[in-house]
Amino acid sequence: MGSNSNTLRQADGFVLLITTTSSRREADLIADGLVGGGLAACVNVVQVDSTYKWKGQVERAGEFMLFCKTRADLTDRAAEKIRGIHSYEVPEIIVIPIQKGSAPYLEWLGETLAKTKLA
């Protein structure tokens, strides 16, 4: 990670995958499965309060939001892993392209995920 830490560069091929869970335990299982399986380099878990419409009713719930940093070509496998663990009937799985990032961090992402090959 020898690049200048003040430099932002294009983040071609990297994405932020977001999901939410109802429990910390489930969030940790998903995070461990993604990182341990080489499908994400890093997963941040944040406690949030959510308001949403479900079956015609406005609902409020405490949830745990996962911010998963990965490669775009790994998102289908990551989503499959999430669905295999997730307890929600309709789990949130959203993928947002990362446009730019600090050069050292993007280098680390690339190095960390380089060993993961597409099946």
XYZ file of N, CA and C in Angstrom:
357
model
N 0.840 -1.185 0.000
C 0.000 0.000 0.000
C 0.883 1.244 0.000
N 1.693 1.388 -1.044
C 2.648 2.467 -1.093
C 2.160 3.728 -1.762
N 0.926 3.817 -2.203
C 0.430 5.005 -2.892
C 0.216 6.149 -1.919
N 0.237 7.351 -2.460
C -0.020 8.544 -1.677
C -1.440 8.479 -1.109
N -1.569 8.580 0.206
C -2.872 8.429 0.856
C -3.812 9.594 0.575
N -3.277 10.709 0.025
C -4.127 11.857 -0.282
C -4.761 11.764 -1.666
N -4.389 10.769 -2.442
C -4.838 10.658 -3.820
C -6.105 9.826 -3.924
N -7.118 10.394 -4.579
C -8.308 9.618 -4.909
C -8.146 9.139 -6.342
N -8.589 7.910 -6.579
C -8.506 7.400 -7.950
C -9.797 6.680 -8.298
N -9.988 6.453 -9.590
C -11.149 5.715 -10.065
C -11.161 4.334 -9.427
N -12.340 3.865 -9.114
C -12.485 2.585 -8.413
C -13.143 1.555 -9.312
N -12.690 1.464 -10.536
C -13.298 0.555 -11.507
C -13.415 -0.861 -10.961
N -14.646 -1.377 -10.993
C -14.877 -2.767 -10.629
C -15.205 -3.021 -9.173
N -15.154 -1.999 -8.326
C -15.483 -2.185 -6.917
C -16.882 -1.647 -6.632
N -17.587 -2.315 -5.711
C -18.953 -1.925 -5.367
C -19.160 -1.991 -3.860
N -20.211 -1.314 -3.433
C -20.686 -1.381 -2.058
C -21.999 -2.147 -2.096
N -22.034 -3.302 -1.472
C -23.248 -4.112 -1.379
C -23.850 -3.848 -0.002
N -25.128 -3.508 0.036
C -25.796 -3.159 1.292
C -26.925 -4.141 1.560
N -27.017 -4.580 2.812
C -28.138 -5.401 3.254
C -28.446 -5.044 4.705
N -29.626 -5.414 5.171
C -30.000 -5.211 6.570
C -30.488 -6.526 7.155
N -30.330 -6.658 8.471
C -30.792 -7.846 9.186
C -31.514 -7.414 10.458
N -32.216 -8.360 11.052
C -32.962 -8.056 12.277
C -32.137 -8.257 13.542
N -30.988 -8.933 13.438
C -30.206 -9.211 14.649
C -28.712 -9.067 14.392
N -27.989 -8.768 15.442
C -26.531 -8.670 15.353
C -25.942 -10.032 15.006
N -26.512 -11.083 15.566
C -26.004 -12.433 15.294
C -26.076 -12.749 13.803
N -27.216 -12.456 13.182
C -27.365 -12.710 11.752
C -26.413 -11.830 10.939
N -26.256 -10.577 11.348
C -25.319 -9.683 10.663
C -23.901 -10.240 10.734
N -23.507 -10.730 11.906
C -22.166 -11.298 12.066
C -21.990 -12.566 11.236
N -23.020 -13.400 11.167
C -22.949 -14.613 10.340
C -22.755 -14.260 8.865
N -23.482 -13.257 8.403
C -23.342 -12.826 7.012
C -21.959 -12.230 6.781
N -21.526 -11.340 7.679
C -20.206 -10.715 7.532
C -19.105 -11.769 7.513
N -19.161 -12.712 8.450
C -18.145 -13.767 8.506
C -18.176 -14.634 7.254
N -19.382 -14.943 6.760
C -19.507 -15.757 5.556
C -18.942 -15.062 4.329
N -19.190 -13.759 4.209
C -18.698 -13.012 3.055
C -17.186 -12.821 3.110
N -16.692 -12.353 4.241
C -15.249 -12.105 4.352
C -14.483 -13.426 4.368
N -14.955 -14.384 5.158
C -14.291 -15.684 5.235
C -14.297 -16.429 3.916
N -15.338 -16.217 3.115
C -15.446 -16.877 1.816
C -14.798 -16.104 0.683
N -14.137 -14.992 0.993
C -13.476 -14.205 -0.031
C -14.419 -13.416 -0.921
N -15.665 -13.245 -0.481
C -16.657 -12.536 -1.291
C -16.759 -11.056 -0.941
N -16.105 -10.639 0.126
C -16.003 -9.229 0.506
C -14.679 -9.046 1.231
N -14.068 -7.893 1.034
C -12.816 -7.601 1.727
C -13.087 -7.074 3.128
N -14.211 -6.387 3.281
C -14.548 -5.748 4.550
C -16.060 -5.600 4.632
N -16.605 -5.807 5.822
C -18.030 -5.571 6.066
C -18.151 -4.739 7.334
N -18.795 -3.583 7.224
C -19.096 -2.754 8.386
C -20.530 -3.030 8.794
N -20.761 -3.179 10.099
C -22.102 -3.428 10.628
C -22.482 -2.236 11.503
N -23.625 -1.621 11.186
C -24.079 -0.429 11.889
C -25.518 -0.642 12.342
N -25.802 -0.309 13.596
C -27.174 -0.406 14.102
C -27.965 0.794 13.592
N -29.156 0.526 13.039
C -29.991 1.588 12.461
C -31.450 1.403 12.879
N -32.216 2.467 12.750
C -33.666 2.407 12.908
C -34.275 2.557 11.526
N -35.134 1.634 11.147
C -35.727 1.632 9.808
C -37.230 1.852 9.877
N -37.751 2.601 8.917
C -39.184 2.784 8.719
C -39.482 2.342 7.298
N -40.459 1.452 7.151
C -40.743 0.889 5.829
C -42.192 0.421 5.777
N -42.682 0.236 4.563
C -44.039 -0.266 4.382
C -43.960 -1.759 4.113
N -44.727 -2.540 4.874
C -44.740 -3.992 4.720
C -46.169 -4.486 4.836
N -46.644 -5.125 3.786
C -47.997 -5.687 3.739
C -49.049 -4.640 4.096
N -48.862 -3.427 3.516
C -49.834 -2.355 3.669
C -49.718 -1.535 4.938
N -48.797 -1.869 5.816
C -48.650 -1.164 7.091
C -47.283 -0.490 7.173
N -47.254 0.677 7.816
C -45.980 1.327 8.092
C -45.376 0.652 9.311
N -44.164 0.180 9.162
C -43.467 -0.543 10.231
C -42.211 0.220 10.641
N -41.822 0.030 11.881
C -40.554 0.563 12.387
C -39.841 -0.580 13.084
N -38.542 -0.650 12.848
C -37.778 -1.734 13.470
C -36.321 -1.325 13.621
N -35.712 -1.833 14.676
C -34.270 -1.722 14.811
C -33.633 -2.789 13.935
N -32.641 -2.403 13.162
C -31.971 -3.350 12.279
C -30.466 -3.129 12.333
N -29.763 -4.010 11.656
C -28.322 -3.889 11.498
C -28.034 -3.808 10.009
N -27.386 -2.712 9.597
C -27.065 -2.507 8.192
C -25.627 -2.932 7.949
N -25.439 -3.708 6.885
C -24.116 -4.185 6.511
C -23.671 -3.467 5.248
N -22.489 -2.869 5.307
C -21.849 -2.235 4.160
C -20.698 -3.143 3.747
N -20.860 -3.826 2.630
C -19.912 -4.849 2.187
C -19.125 -4.330 0.990
N -17.800 -4.244 1.120
C -16.962 -3.792 0.012
C -16.460 -5.009 -0.753
N -16.738 -5.030 -2.064
C -16.392 -6.189 -2.873
C -16.168 -5.778 -4.322
N -15.938 -6.776 -5.170
C -15.818 -6.556 -6.613
C -17.182 -6.756 -7.262
N -17.426 -6.036 -8.335
C -18.703 -6.159 -9.049
C -18.938 -7.582 -9.527
N -17.885 -8.267 -9.953
C -18.064 -9.621 -10.484
C -18.322 -10.669 -9.410
N -18.262 -10.276 -8.143
C -18.540 -11.203 -7.039
C -19.930 -10.999 -6.437
N -20.680 -10.013 -6.928
C -21.942 -9.671 -6.262
C -22.996 -10.769 -6.347
N -23.075 -11.487 -7.448
C -24.074 -12.560 -7.530
C -23.786 -13.647 -6.501
N -22.525 -14.020 -6.348
C -22.163 -15.030 -5.346
C -22.367 -14.497 -3.934
N -22.050 -13.223 -3.711
C -22.261 -12.622 -2.391
C -23.752 -12.587 -2.056
N -24.581 -12.215 -3.021
C -26.034 -12.177 -2.797
C -26.570 -13.573 -2.502
N -26.056 -14.572 -3.193
C -26.471 -15.957 -2.938
C -26.111 -16.373 -1.509
N -24.921 -15.999 -1.058
C -24.484 -16.300 0.313
C -25.396 -15.602 1.315
N -25.719 -14.337 1.064
C -26.599 -13.580 1.959
C -27.967 -14.251 2.045
N -28.548 -14.591 0.900
C -29.875 -15.226 0.893
C -29.866 -16.566 1.623
N -28.755 -17.266 1.603
C -28.648 -18.549 2.289
C -28.642 -18.430 3.807
N -28.276 -17.267 4.308
C -28.202 -17.033 5.758
C -29.391 -16.209 6.247
N -29.878 -15.318 5.428
C -30.847 -14.290 5.809
C -32.193 -14.878 6.220
N -32.811 -14.256 7.231
C -34.109 -14.728 7.729
C -35.294 -13.961 7.135
N -35.043 -12.830 6.481
C -36.153 -12.042 5.940
C -36.781 -12.729 4.733
N -38.092 -12.556 4.604
C -38.819 -13.049 3.434
C -38.329 -12.341 2.162
N -38.066 -11.030 2.290
C -37.557 -10.225 1.173
C -36.336 -9.448 1.670
N -35.158 -10.062 1.635
C -33.975 -9.352 2.127
C -33.579 -8.199 1.202
N -33.174 -7.106 1.811
C -32.630 -5.981 1.045
C -31.232 -6.371 0.573
N -31.015 -6.326 -0.722
C -29.679 -6.517 -1.284
C -29.546 -5.478 -2.389
N -28.724 -4.466 -2.138
C -28.537 -3.352 -3.059
C -27.050 -3.247 -3.373
N -26.727 -3.000 -4.638
C -25.333 -2.859 -5.055
C -25.141 -1.468 -5.651
N -24.159 -0.736 -5.114
C -23.857 0.619 -5.565
C -22.409 0.656 -6.045
N -22.166 1.096 -7.274
C -20.781 1.198 -7.743
C -20.003 2.231 -6.922
N -18.768 1.916 -6.610
C -17.866 2.866 -5.955
C -17.168 3.632 -7.078
N -17.339 4.944 -7.116
C -16.757 5.738 -8.199
C -15.288 6.040 -7.966
N -14.965 6.473 -6.753
C -13.585 6.828 -6.409
C -13.308 6.410 -4.982
N -12.024 6.306 -4.662
C -11.618 5.997 -3.302
C -10.150 6.319 -3.116
N -9.702 6.283 -1.874
C -8.286 6.537 -1.628
C -7.472 5.426 -2.276
N -6.385 5.808 -2.910
C -5.564 4.848 -3.644
C -5.102 3.686 -2.767
N -4.592 3.938 -1.550
C -4.148 2.807 -0.729
C -5.290 1.854 -0.366
N -6.469 2.401 -0.092
C -7.598 1.545 0.265
C -8.025 0.700 -0.929
N -8.092 1.299 -2.097
C -8.469 0.546 -3.290
C -7.431 -0.523 -3.623
N -6.154 -0.212 -3.406
C -5.103 -1.229 -3.593
C -5.339 -2.395 -2.648
N -5.638 -2.082 -1.385
C -5.891 -3.132 -0.395
C -7.103 -3.975 -0.795
N -8.183 -3.312 -1.239
C -9.358 -4.055 -1.695
C -8.974 -5.023 -2.809
N -8.256 -4.515 -3.786
C -7.856 -5.347 -4.916
C -6.996 -6.523 -4.503
N -6.019 -6.266 -3.639
C -5.131 -7.338 -3.169
C -5.902 -8.370 -2.358
N -6.797 -7.909 -1.511
C -7.552 -8.809 -0.641
C -8.495 -9.701 -1.441
N -9.087 -9.149 -2.477
C -10.057 -9.904 -3.271
C -9.435 -10.609 -4.477
N -8.155 -10.384 -4.722
C -7.497 -10.946 -5.913
C -7.510 -12.467 -5.920
N -7.484 -13.079 -4.757
C -7.433 -14.542 -4.667
C -8.781 -15.191 -4.988
N -9.857 -14.408 -4.955
C -11.189 -14.960 -5.203
C -11.444 -15.012 -6.701
N -11.613 -16.206 -7.202
C -11.869 -16.421 -8.631
C -13.356 -16.685 -8.837
N -13.834 -16.366 -10.008
C -15.223 -16.678 -10.341
C -15.369 -18.171 -10.533
N -16.479 -18.718 -10.045
C -16.713 -20.170 -10.163
C -17.115 -20.546 -11.563
